[in-house]
Amino acid sequence: MILRRVARPLLASIFIYGGIGMLRDTQGHAKAVEPFLTDTFDKVEGLVPDQVPRDPVTLVRIDAAVKIGAGLALASGKAPRLASLALIGTLVPTTLAAHRFWEIKDPAEKQAQQVQFLKNAGLAGGLLLAVSDTAGKPSLGWRARRAAKKAGQGADKLGRKASKRADKLSKKAEKALSH
């Protein structure tokens, strides 16, 4: 459908652009999110495996790579549902780290950050729609329910056949014993 071919690249463009910007100024982005990351890792101490990097620069680079890679996948229609899910996974922490308007005292800055927060919430809504978009094909859940129903019907049919066969054999055995 033409709508998907237009909408997906439009939705993906901000993530690709943002990811490139993050790679161009990794240090600046790392400095901006460092307080959030420190606070978050302190709160989840012991829950997050040691293999998960805690260095803000590394995390910003990973986030940028996911945004660019998943953005390109979404824009090109390659695994768009998975790409959208990955983008939501980067959008939520980015929004919570960079647009904490509730902590800002300056009214103008608070309003600017609130607008950015709400813009990201709108993007999350668009990504949720993209995650659920099956492009007119039945969802995996529907397919699984249908397969289970067919398997159940097949099992019922086999059960009836087996019961009929057992009745026939029982009658033959009775006949053979009575002679």
Tab-separated table of N, CA and C in Angstrom:
chain	number	residue	atom	x	y	z
A	1	MET	N	0.844	-1.176	0.000
A	1	MET	CA	0.000	0.000	0.000
A	1	MET	C	0.887	1.235	0.000
A	2	ILE	N	0.491	2.211	-0.746
A	2	ILE	CA	1.268	3.448	-0.898
A	2	ILE	C	1.422	4.190	0.431
A	3	LEU	N	0.409	4.106	1.281
A	3	LEU	CA	0.466	4.785	2.573
A	3	LEU	C	1.656	4.305	3.406
A	4	ARG	N	1.868	3.002	3.451
A	4	ARG	CA	2.998	2.459	4.208
A	4	ARG	C	4.326	2.897	3.600
A	5	ARG	N	4.377	2.938	2.273
A	5	ARG	CA	5.628	3.315	1.598
A	5	ARG	C	6.000	4.773	1.847
A	6	VAL	N	5.027	5.583	2.186
A	6	VAL	CA	5.285	6.990	2.501
A	6	VAL	C	5.469	7.172	4.010
A	7	ALA	N	4.578	6.551	4.788
A	7	ALA	CA	4.571	6.770	6.237
A	7	ALA	C	5.812	6.211	6.934
A	8	ARG	N	6.236	5.039	6.546
A	8	ARG	CA	7.386	4.431	7.231
A	8	ARG	C	8.655	5.269	7.109
A	9	PRO	N	9.032	5.718	5.907
A	9	PRO	CA	10.231	6.569	5.833
A	9	PRO	C	10.071	7.896	6.580
A	10	LEU	N	8.864	8.450	6.557
A	10	LEU	CA	8.644	9.696	7.294
A	10	LEU	C	8.841	9.484	8.790
A	11	LEU	N	8.286	8.412	9.308
A	11	LEU	CA	8.431	8.102	10.730
A	11	LEU	C	9.889	7.784	11.072
A	12	ALA	N	10.559	7.079	10.198
A	12	ALA	CA	11.943	6.665	10.451
A	12	ALA	C	12.934	7.819	10.357
A	13	SER	N	12.618	8.825	9.583
A	13	SER	CA	13.585	9.897	9.296
A	13	SER	C	14.119	10.583	10.545
A	14	ILE	N	13.279	10.835	11.525
A	14	ILE	CA	13.751	11.531	12.724
A	14	ILE	C	14.725	10.663	13.524
A	15	PHE	N	14.543	9.357	13.473
A	15	PHE	CA	15.446	8.458	14.201
A	15	PHE	C	16.799	8.354	13.496
A	16	ILE	N	16.767	8.264	12.182
A	16	ILE	CA	18.020	8.203	11.417
A	16	ILE	C	18.800	9.509	11.615
A	17	TYR	N	18.112	10.624	11.462
A	17	TYR	CA	18.740	11.936	11.638
A	17	TYR	C	19.284	12.091	13.066
A	18	GLY	N	18.484	11.705	14.042
A	18	GLY	CA	18.918	11.804	15.436
A	18	GLY	C	20.108	10.904	15.736
A	19	GLY	N	20.107	9.701	15.179
A	19	GLY	CA	21.230	8.783	15.383
A	19	GLY	C	22.522	9.320	14.801
A	20	ILE	N	22.427	9.916	13.616
A	20	ILE	CA	23.617	10.520	12.999
A	20	ILE	C	24.117	11.680	13.858
A	21	GLY	N	23.184	12.489	14.347
A	21	GLY	CA	23.559	13.602	15.226
A	21	GLY	C	24.240	13.118	16.495
A	22	MET	N	23.769	12.010	17.020
A	22	MET	CA	24.384	11.450	18.233
A	22	MET	C	25.815	10.991	17.965
A	23	LEU	N	26.046	10.413	16.794
A	23	LEU	CA	27.406	9.980	16.456
A	23	LEU	C	28.325	11.176	16.219
A	24	ARG	N	27.783	12.256	15.694
A	24	ARG	CA	28.588	13.461	15.451
A	24	ARG	C	28.976	14.153	16.751
A	25	ASP	N	28.132	14.060	17.774
A	25	ASP	CA	28.417	14.707	19.056
A	25	ASP	C	28.190	13.714	20.198
A	26	THR	N	28.911	12.623	20.155
A	26	THR	CA	28.745	11.578	21.163
A	26	THR	C	29.045	12.105	22.561
A	27	GLN	N	30.116	12.880	22.690
A	27	GLN	CA	30.500	13.396	24.007
A	27	GLN	C	29.416	14.294	24.593
A	28	GLY	N	28.861	15.162	23.778
A	28	GLY	CA	27.809	16.073	24.251
A	28	GLY	C	26.569	15.316	24.712
A	29	HIS	N	26.159	14.330	23.929
A	29	HIS	CA	24.996	13.534	24.308
A	29	HIS	C	25.282	12.707	25.562
A	30	ALA	N	26.501	12.171	25.642
A	30	ALA	CA	26.876	11.369	26.809
A	30	ALA	C	26.838	12.222	28.074
A	31	LYS	N	27.326	13.439	27.972
A	31	LYS	CA	27.333	14.339	29.126
A	31	LYS	C	25.900	14.667	29.555
A	32	ALA	N	25.010	14.834	28.583
A	32	ALA	CA	23.620	15.185	28.886
A	32	ALA	C	22.877	14.041	29.579
A	33	VAL	N	23.178	12.802	29.201
A	33	VAL	CA	22.431	11.666	29.774
A	33	VAL	C	23.132	11.026	30.970
A	34	GLU	N	24.350	11.438	31.248
A	34	GLU	CA	25.107	10.809	32.335
A	34	GLU	C	24.381	10.837	33.682
A	35	PRO	N	23.788	11.961	34.111
A	35	PRO	CA	23.083	11.945	35.408
A	35	PRO	C	21.932	10.933	35.437
A	36	PHE	N	21.188	10.861	34.346
A	36	PHE	CA	20.079	9.903	34.259
A	36	PHE	C	20.602	8.473	34.331
A	37	LEU	N	21.666	8.185	33.581
A	37	LEU	CA	22.221	6.833	33.570
A	37	LEU	C	22.757	6.434	34.935
A	38	THR	N	23.467	7.345	35.587
A	38	THR	CA	24.019	7.065	36.910
A	38	THR	C	22.894	6.762	37.888
A	39	ASP	N	21.867	7.599	37.866
A	39	ASP	CA	20.724	7.421	38.756
A	39	ASP	C	20.019	6.089	38.476
A	40	THR	N	19.822	5.791	37.212
A	40	THR	CA	19.129	4.559	36.824
A	40	THR	C	19.930	3.327	37.221
A	41	PHE	N	21.219	3.323	36.930
A	41	PHE	CA	22.042	2.159	37.279
A	41	PHE	C	22.150	1.991	38.795
A	42	ASP	N	22.129	3.093	39.544
A	42	ASP	CA	22.131	2.988	41.005
A	42	ASP	C	20.848	2.325	41.506
A	43	LYS	N	19.720	2.640	40.865
A	43	LYS	CA	18.428	2.087	41.278
A	43	LYS	C	18.284	0.608	40.945
A	44	VAL	N	18.916	0.164	39.875
A	44	VAL	CA	18.763	-1.233	39.443
A	44	VAL	C	20.020	-2.060	39.734
A	45	GLU	N	20.819	-1.605	40.678
A	45	GLU	CA	22.046	-2.307	41.045
A	45	GLU	C	21.732	-3.760	41.392
A	46	GLY	N	22.459	-4.668	40.795
A	46	GLY	CA	22.252	-6.087	41.034
A	46	GLY	C	21.270	-6.733	40.070
A	47	LEU	N	20.441	-5.941	39.405
A	47	LEU	CA	19.468	-6.483	38.458
A	47	LEU	C	20.012	-6.533	37.034
A	48	VAL	N	20.921	-5.611	36.740
A	48	VAL	CA	21.482	-5.519	35.398
A	48	VAL	C	22.800	-6.297	35.365
A	49	PRO	N	22.948	-7.215	34.408
A	49	PRO	CA	24.196	-8.003	34.329
A	49	PRO	C	25.427	-7.108	34.154
A	50	ASP	N	26.547	-7.610	34.609
A	50	ASP	CA	27.803	-6.857	34.510
A	50	ASP	C	28.229	-6.629	33.060
A	51	GLN	N	27.745	-7.456	32.137
A	51	GLN	CA	28.115	-7.334	30.725
A	51	GLN	C	27.491	-6.101	30.072
A	52	VAL	N	26.445	-5.548	30.680
A	52	VAL	CA	25.800	-4.355	30.115
A	52	VAL	C	26.708	-3.152	30.368
A	53	PRO	N	27.099	-2.461	29.301
A	53	PRO	CA	27.986	-1.305	29.499
A	53	PRO	C	27.299	-0.207	30.302
A	54	ARG	N	28.096	0.473	31.104
A	54	ARG	CA	27.575	1.580	31.909
A	54	ARG	C	28.185	2.915	31.492
A	55	ASP	N	29.143	2.848	30.611
A	55	ASP	CA	29.816	4.055	30.130
A	55	ASP	C	28.857	4.846	29.229
A	56	PRO	N	28.568	6.107	29.569
A	56	PRO	CA	27.620	6.899	28.777
A	56	PRO	C	27.997	7.010	27.296
A	57	VAL	N	29.277	7.143	26.988
A	57	VAL	CA	29.699	7.273	25.590
A	57	VAL	C	29.366	5.991	24.816
A	58	THR	N	29.654	4.856	25.400
A	58	THR	CA	29.343	3.573	24.752
A	58	THR	C	27.842	3.421	24.564
A	59	LEU	N	27.076	3.761	25.588
A	59	LEU	CA	25.620	3.634	25.494
A	59	LEU	C	25.032	4.581	24.449
A	60	VAL	N	25.579	5.766	24.337
A	60	VAL	CA	25.108	6.719	23.313
A	60	VAL	C	25.417	6.163	21.923
A	61	ARG	N	26.591	5.585	21.745
A	61	ARG	CA	26.944	4.998	20.440
A	61	ARG	C	26.034	3.819	20.092
A	62	ILE	N	25.739	2.974	21.080
A	62	ILE	CA	24.827	1.844	20.849
A	62	ILE	C	23.445	2.369	20.478
A	63	ASP	N	22.977	3.352	21.220
A	63	ASP	CA	21.662	3.949	20.957
A	63	ASP	C	21.618	4.542	19.546
A	64	ALA	N	22.678	5.229	19.162
A	64	ALA	CA	22.739	5.823	17.821
A	64	ALA	C	22.717	4.741	16.744
A	65	ALA	N	23.478	3.675	16.965
A	65	ALA	CA	23.522	2.593	15.980
A	65	ALA	C	22.156	1.929	15.822
A	66	VAL	N	21.467	1.718	16.931
A	66	VAL	CA	20.130	1.116	16.865
A	66	VAL	C	19.169	2.057	16.141
A	67	LYS	N	19.239	3.344	16.468
A	67	LYS	CA	18.348	4.313	15.806
A	67	LYS	C	18.592	4.339	14.296
A	68	ILE	N	19.832	4.362	13.891
A	68	ILE	CA	20.146	4.407	12.458
A	68	ILE	C	19.754	3.086	11.787
A	69	GLY	N	20.176	1.971	12.368
A	69	GLY	CA	19.891	0.663	11.767
A	69	GLY	C	18.405	0.359	11.706
A	70	ALA	N	17.719	0.530	12.826
A	70	ALA	CA	16.280	0.247	12.848
A	70	ALA	C	15.517	1.283	12.019
A	71	GLY	N	15.994	2.516	12.022
A	71	GLY	CA	15.359	3.543	11.198
A	71	GLY	C	15.459	3.219	9.716
A	72	LEU	N	16.624	2.781	9.280
A	72	LEU	CA	16.791	2.391	7.873
A	72	LEU	C	15.946	1.165	7.535
A	73	ALA	N	15.864	0.219	8.461
A	73	ALA	CA	15.035	-0.963	8.228
A	73	ALA	C	13.565	-0.575	8.110
A	74	LEU	N	13.102	0.286	8.998
A	74	LEU	CA	11.710	0.735	8.933
A	74	LEU	C	11.450	1.503	7.646
A	75	ALA	N	12.347	2.406	7.298
A	75	ALA	CA	12.173	3.225	6.097
A	75	ALA	C	12.120	2.374	4.832
A	76	SER	N	12.900	1.315	4.808
A	76	SER	CA	12.944	0.463	3.613
A	76	SER	C	11.918	-0.666	3.647
A	77	GLY	N	11.198	-0.790	4.763
A	77	GLY	CA	10.187	-1.839	4.869
A	77	GLY	C	10.745	-3.216	5.177
A	78	LYS	N	11.981	-3.283	5.624
A	78	LYS	CA	12.615	-4.558	5.994
A	78	LYS	C	12.347	-4.804	7.482
A	79	ALA	N	11.586	-5.824	7.786
A	79	ALA	CA	11.206	-6.158	9.164
A	79	ALA	C	10.687	-4.915	9.895
A	80	PRO	N	9.682	-4.250	9.335
A	80	PRO	CA	9.224	-2.986	9.912
A	80	PRO	C	8.661	-3.104	11.323
A	81	ARG	N	8.044	-4.226	11.641
A	81	ARG	CA	7.483	-4.368	12.988
A	81	ARG	C	8.596	-4.508	14.025
A	82	LEU	N	9.601	-5.295	13.712
A	82	LEU	CA	10.736	-5.459	14.615
A	82	LEU	C	11.522	-4.149	14.726
A	83	ALA	N	11.710	-3.474	13.600
A	83	ALA	CA	12.426	-2.191	13.602
A	83	ALA	C	11.686	-1.171	14.460
A	84	SER	N	10.372	-1.138	14.351
A	84	SER	CA	9.577	-0.202	15.150
A	84	SER	C	9.694	-0.513	16.634
A	85	LEU	N	9.696	-1.786	16.962
A	85	LEU	CA	9.852	-2.190	18.359
A	85	LEU	C	11.221	-1.765	18.897
A	86	ALA	N	12.256	-1.933	18.088
A	86	ALA	CA	13.605	-1.507	18.498
A	86	ALA	C	13.650	0.006	18.696
A	87	LEU	N	12.977	0.737	17.829
A	87	LEU	CA	12.963	2.201	17.960
A	87	LEU	C	12.221	2.641	19.217
A	88	ILE	N	11.144	1.948	19.567
A	88	ILE	CA	10.458	2.258	20.831
A	88	ILE	C	11.412	2.009	21.993
A	89	GLY	N	12.178	0.921	21.887
A	89	GLY	CA	13.143	0.594	22.934
A	89	GLY	C	14.213	1.652	23.126
A	90	THR	N	14.524	2.398	22.074
A	90	THR	CA	15.495	3.492	22.223
A	90	THR	C	14.804	4.800	22.592
A	91	LEU	N	13.569	4.958	22.168
A	91	LEU	CA	12.847	6.218	22.386
A	91	LEU	C	12.509	6.443	23.856
A	92	VAL	N	12.083	5.404	24.531
A	92	VAL	CA	11.661	5.561	25.930
A	92	VAL	C	12.807	6.044	26.818
A	93	PRO	N	13.963	5.363	26.847
A	93	PRO	CA	15.032	5.882	27.712
A	93	PRO	C	15.570	7.239	27.254
A	94	THR	N	15.611	7.457	25.945
A	94	THR	CA	16.068	8.755	25.442
A	94	THR	C	15.156	9.864	25.947
A	95	THR	N	13.869	9.638	25.876
A	95	THR	CA	12.898	10.640	26.315
A	95	THR	C	13.021	10.889	27.813
A	96	LEU	N	13.127	9.823	28.582
A	96	LEU	CA	13.241	9.980	30.033
A	96	LEU	C	14.554	10.627	30.443
A	97	ALA	N	15.606	10.409	29.663
A	97	ALA	CA	16.914	10.988	29.999
A	97	ALA	C	17.034	12.440	29.559
A	98	ALA	N	16.520	12.763	28.388
A	98	ALA	CA	16.797	14.076	27.802
A	98	ALA	C	15.694	15.110	27.994
A	99	HIS	N	14.492	14.676	28.327
A	99	HIS	CA	13.375	15.627	28.387
A	99	HIS	C	12.640	15.560	29.722
A	100	ARG	N	13.381	15.688	30.780
A	100	ARG	CA	12.841	15.610	32.138
A	100	ARG	C	12.283	16.977	32.547
A	101	PHE	N	11.234	17.394	31.876
A	101	PHE	CA	10.659	18.730	32.076
A	101	PHE	C	10.185	18.948	33.510
A	102	TRP	N	9.800	17.897	34.213
A	102	TRP	CA	9.289	18.015	35.565
A	102	TRP	C	10.362	18.439	36.568
A	103	GLU	N	11.630	18.373	36.168
A	103	GLU	CA	12.719	18.776	37.062
A	103	GLU	C	13.215	20.195	36.773
A	104	ILE	N	12.688	20.849	35.742
A	104	ILE	CA	13.190	22.144	35.300
A	104	ILE	C	12.388	23.274	35.948
A	105	LYS	N	13.105	24.280	36.412
A	105	LYS	CA	12.476	25.431	37.087
A	105	LYS	C	12.140	26.569	36.113
A	106	ASP	N	13.031	26.826	35.148
A	106	ASP	CA	12.815	27.918	34.194
A	106	ASP	C	11.576	27.614	33.339
A	107	PRO	N	10.546	28.474	33.369
A	107	PRO	CA	9.296	28.187	32.647
A	107	PRO	C	9.471	27.992	31.135
A	108	ALA	N	10.322	28.791	30.518
A	108	ALA	CA	10.517	28.668	29.065
A	108	ALA	C	11.195	27.344	28.710
A	109	GLU	N	12.233	26.994	29.451
A	109	GLU	CA	12.946	25.735	29.209
A	109	GLU	C	12.045	24.544	29.543
A	110	LYS	N	11.266	24.685	30.627
A	110	LYS	CA	10.343	23.621	31.013
A	110	LYS	C	9.331	23.357	29.900
A	111	GLN	N	8.792	24.429	29.315
A	111	GLN	CA	7.820	24.277	28.244
A	111	GLN	C	8.465	23.654	27.004
A	112	ALA	N	9.690	24.068	26.683
A	112	ALA	CA	10.387	23.506	25.520
A	112	ALA	C	10.615	22.001	25.704
A	113	GLN	N	11.020	21.611	26.891
A	113	GLN	CA	11.256	20.187	27.156
A	113	GLN	C	9.949	19.395	27.200
A	114	GLN	N	8.885	20.042	27.664
A	114	GLN	CA	7.581	19.388	27.678
A	114	GLN	C	7.100	19.122	26.252
A	115	VAL	N	7.335	20.085	25.371
A	115	VAL	CA	6.973	19.898	23.959
A	115	VAL	C	7.756	18.733	23.362
A	116	GLN	N	9.066	18.651	23.653
A	116	GLN	CA	9.890	17.556	23.144
A	116	GLN	C	9.426	16.207	23.715
A	117	PHE	N	9.063	16.207	24.988
A	117	PHE	CA	8.564	14.987	25.622
A	117	PHE	C	7.281	14.519	24.924
A	118	LEU	N	6.364	15.446	24.691
A	118	LEU	CA	5.095	15.103	24.037
A	118	LEU	C	5.301	14.709	22.574
A	119	LYS	N	6.271	15.348	21.909
A	119	LYS	CA	6.596	14.945	20.526
A	119	LYS	C	7.059	13.491	20.510
A	120	ASN	N	7.910	13.130	21.464
A	120	ASN	CA	8.388	11.754	21.545
A	120	ASN	C	7.258	10.795	21.907
A	121	ALA	N	6.318	11.248	22.743
A	121	ALA	CA	5.164	10.411	23.059
A	121	ALA	C	4.342	10.165	21.786
A	122	GLY	N	4.202	11.193	20.959
A	122	GLY	CA	3.504	11.026	19.683
A	122	GLY	C	4.236	10.072	18.753
A	123	LEU	N	5.551	10.174	18.723
A	123	LEU	CA	6.348	9.234	17.921
A	123	LEU	C	6.171	7.803	18.432
A	124	ALA	N	6.115	7.654	19.753
A	124	ALA	CA	5.894	6.324	20.325
A	124	ALA	C	4.542	5.779	19.868
A	125	GLY	N	3.542	6.641	19.805
A	125	GLY	CA	2.235	6.207	19.307
A	125	GLY	C	2.306	5.741	17.863
A	126	GLY	N	3.008	6.480	17.030
A	126	GLY	CA	3.183	6.075	15.638
A	126	GLY	C	3.938	4.765	15.522
A	127	LEU	N	4.952	4.589	16.359
A	127	LEU	CA	5.717	3.334	16.336
A	127	LEU	C	4.870	2.155	16.817
A	128	LEU	N	4.013	2.398	17.798
A	128	LEU	CA	3.122	1.327	18.259
A	128	LEU	C	2.179	0.893	17.141
A	129	LEU	N	1.702	1.845	16.370
A	129	LEU	CA	0.870	1.496	15.215
A	129	LEU	C	1.675	0.676	14.212
A	130	ALA	N	2.926	1.076	13.993
A	130	ALA	CA	3.779	0.348	13.051
A	130	ALA	C	4.088	-1.061	13.564
A	131	VAL	N	4.249	-1.209	14.875
A	131	VAL	CA	4.503	-2.530	15.459
A	131	VAL	C	3.317	-3.457	15.212
A	132	SER	N	2.119	-2.901	15.300
A	132	SER	CA	0.924	-3.745	15.164
A	132	SER	C	0.457	-3.897	13.717
A	133	ASP	N	1.076	-3.183	12.790
A	133	ASP	CA	0.662	-3.221	11.388
A	133	ASP	C	1.126	-4.504	10.723
A	134	THR	N	0.186	-5.341	10.365
A	134	THR	CA	0.516	-6.618	9.722
A	134	THR	C	0.434	-6.521	8.206
A	135	ALA	N	0.257	-5.324	7.675
A	135	ALA	CA	0.177	-5.088	6.233
A	135	ALA	C	-0.925	-5.932	5.583
A	136	GLY	N	-2.024	-6.065	6.299
A	136	GLY	CA	-3.160	-6.800	5.764
A	136	GLY	C	-3.093	-8.297	5.950
A	137	LYS	N	-1.991	-8.795	6.465
A	137	LYS	CA	-1.845	-10.235	6.695
A	137	LYS	C	-2.298	-10.544	8.122
A	138	PRO	N	-2.756	-11.754	8.360
A	138	PRO	CA	-3.158	-12.113	9.726
A	138	PRO	C	-1.963	-12.030	10.679
A	139	SER	N	-2.257	-11.630	11.907
A	139	SER	CA	-1.198	-11.528	12.916
A	139	SER	C	-0.717	-12.913	13.323
A	140	LEU	N	0.433	-12.949	13.987
A	140	LEU	CA	0.970	-14.219	14.471
A	140	LEU	C	0.028	-14.842	15.498
A	141	GLY	N	-0.595	-13.999	16.325
A	141	GLY	CA	-1.548	-14.505	17.310
A	141	GLY	C	-2.726	-15.185	16.638
A	142	TRP	N	-3.265	-14.558	15.603
A	142	TRP	CA	-4.399	-15.132	14.875
A	142	TRP	C	-3.975	-16.457	14.236
A	143	ARG	N	-2.808	-16.459	13.616
A	143	ARG	CA	-2.321	-17.685	12.975
A	143	ARG	C	-2.147	-18.817	13.994
A	144	ALA	N	-1.614	-18.464	15.168
A	144	ALA	CA	-1.405	-19.483	16.206
A	144	ALA	C	-2.743	-20.023	16.704
A	145	ARG	N	-3.719	-19.140	16.954
A	145	ARG	CA	-5.039	-19.593	17.397
A	145	ARG	C	-5.695	-20.476	16.348
A	146	ARG	N	-5.566	-20.094	15.079
A	146	ARG	CA	-6.165	-20.871	13.988
A	146	ARG	C	-5.504	-22.249	13.888
A	147	ALA	N	-4.175	-22.272	13.994
A	147	ALA	CA	-3.461	-23.553	13.935
A	147	ALA	C	-3.861	-24.446	15.108
A	148	ALA	N	-4.009	-23.851	16.291
A	148	ALA	CA	-4.417	-24.634	17.462
A	148	ALA	C	-5.827	-25.179	17.274
A	149	LYS	N	-6.703	-24.356	16.721
A	149	LYS	CA	-8.084	-24.797	16.479
A	149	LYS	C	-8.109	-25.953	15.477
A	150	LYS	N	-7.328	-25.807	14.392
A	150	LYS	CA	-7.264	-26.878	13.385
A	150	LYS	C	-6.677	-28.149	13.989
A	151	ALA	N	-5.650	-27.991	14.804
A	151	ALA	CA	-5.045	-29.165	15.444
A	151	ALA	C	-6.055	-29.835	16.362
A	152	GLY	N	-6.818	-29.049	17.090
A	152	GLY	CA	-7.858	-29.594	17.968
A	152	GLY	C	-8.925	-30.321	17.170
A	153	GLN	N	-9.333	-29.725	16.048
A	153	GLN	CA	-10.330	-30.373	15.193
A	153	GLN	C	-9.778	-31.675	14.620
A	154	GLY	N	-8.516	-31.652	14.227
A	154	GLY	CA	-7.872	-32.862	13.708
A	154	GLY	C	-7.796	-33.939	14.771
A	155	ALA	N	-7.487	-33.535	15.999
A	155	ALA	CA	-7.411	-34.503	17.095
A	155	ALA	C	-8.795	-35.085	17.377
A	156	ASP	N	-9.835	-34.235	17.339
A	156	ASP	CA	-11.205	-34.729	17.536
A	156	ASP	C	-11.575	-35.746	16.462
A	157	LYS	N	-11.242	-35.436	15.219
A	157	LYS	CA	-11.552	-36.325	14.097
A	157	LYS	C	-10.831	-37.667	14.275
A	158	LEU	N	-9.543	-37.612	14.632
A	158	LEU	CA	-8.787	-38.846	14.875
A	158	LEU	C	-9.383	-39.632	16.035
A	159	GLY	N	-9.828	-38.914	17.058
A	159	GLY	CA	-10.449	-39.571	18.211
A	159	GLY	C	-11.727	-40.298	17.820
A	160	ARG	N	-12.552	-39.649	16.989
A	160	ARG	CA	-13.792	-40.283	16.525
A	160	ARG	C	-13.490	-41.518	15.672
A	161	LYS	N	-12.491	-41.388	14.780
A	161	LYS	CA	-12.094	-42.528	13.937
A	161	LYS	C	-11.613	-43.688	14.803
A	162	ALA	N	-10.774	-43.346	15.797
A	162	ALA	CA	-10.237	-44.383	16.680
A	162	ALA	C	-11.363	-45.043	17.463
A	163	SER	N	-12.335	-44.265	17.892
A	163	SER	CA	-13.472	-44.809	18.638
A	163	SER	C	-14.294	-45.746	17.765
A	164	LYS	N	-14.568	-45.328	16.503
A	164	LYS	CA	-15.306	-46.178	15.570
A	164	LYS	C	-14.541	-47.475	15.321
A	165	ARG	N	-13.260	-47.369	15.131
A	165	ARG	CA	-12.418	-48.539	14.862
A	165	ARG	C	-12.437	-49.481	16.066
A	166	ALA	N	-12.367	-48.899	17.257
A	166	ALA	CA	-12.390	-49.708	18.482
A	166	ALA	C	-13.736	-50.410	18.621
A	167	ASP	N	-14.840	-49.713	18.290
A	167	ASP	CA	-16.171	-50.336	18.336
A	167	ASP	C	-16.258	-51.509	17.370
A	168	LYS	N	-15.738	-51.303	16.142
A	168	LYS	CA	-15.756	-52.370	15.135
A	168	LYS	C	-14.976	-53.583	15.626
A	169	LEU	N	-13.777	-53.323	16.149
A	169	LEU	CA	-12.942	-54.418	16.640
A	169	LEU	C	-13.596	-55.117	17.825
A	170	SER	N	-14.255	-54.365	18.660
A	170	SER	CA	-14.945	-54.940	19.814
A	170	SER	C	-16.073	-55.855	19.360
A	171	LYS	N	-16.837	-55.401	18.351
A	171	LYS	CA	-17.934	-56.217	17.818
A	171	LYS	C	-17.393	-57.490	17.172
A	172	LYS	N	-16.294	-57.382	16.427
A	172	LYS	CA	-15.674	-58.551	15.802
A	172	LYS	C	-15.211	-59.530	16.867
A	173	ALA	N	-14.625	-59.003	17.929
A	173	ALA	CA	-14.131	-59.862	19.019
A	173	ALA	C	-15.292	-60.557	19.708
A	174	GLU	N	-16.401	-59.860	19.918
A	174	GLU	CA	-17.580	-60.464	20.540
A	174	GLU	C	-18.143	-61.586	19.651
A	175	LYS	N	-18.205	-61.304	18.354
A	175	LYS	CA	-18.719	-62.269	17.377
A	175	LYS	C	-17.831	-63.521	17.364
A	176	ALA	N	-16.509	-63.266	17.382
A	176	ALA	CA	-15.571	-64.394	17.340
A	176	ALA	C	-15.679	-65.231	18.614
A	177	LEU	N	-15.910	-64.621	19.727
A	177	LEU	CA	-16.020	-65.338	20.992
A	177	LEU	C	-17.334	-66.099	21.115
A	178	SER	N	-18.375	-65.593	20.471
A	178	SER	CA	-19.678	-66.248	20.569
A	178	SER	C	-19.762	-67.476	19.662
A	179	HIS	N	-18.902	-67.653	18.729
A	179	HIS	CA	-18.918	-68.823	17.824
A	179	HIS	C	-18.107	-69.908	18.349
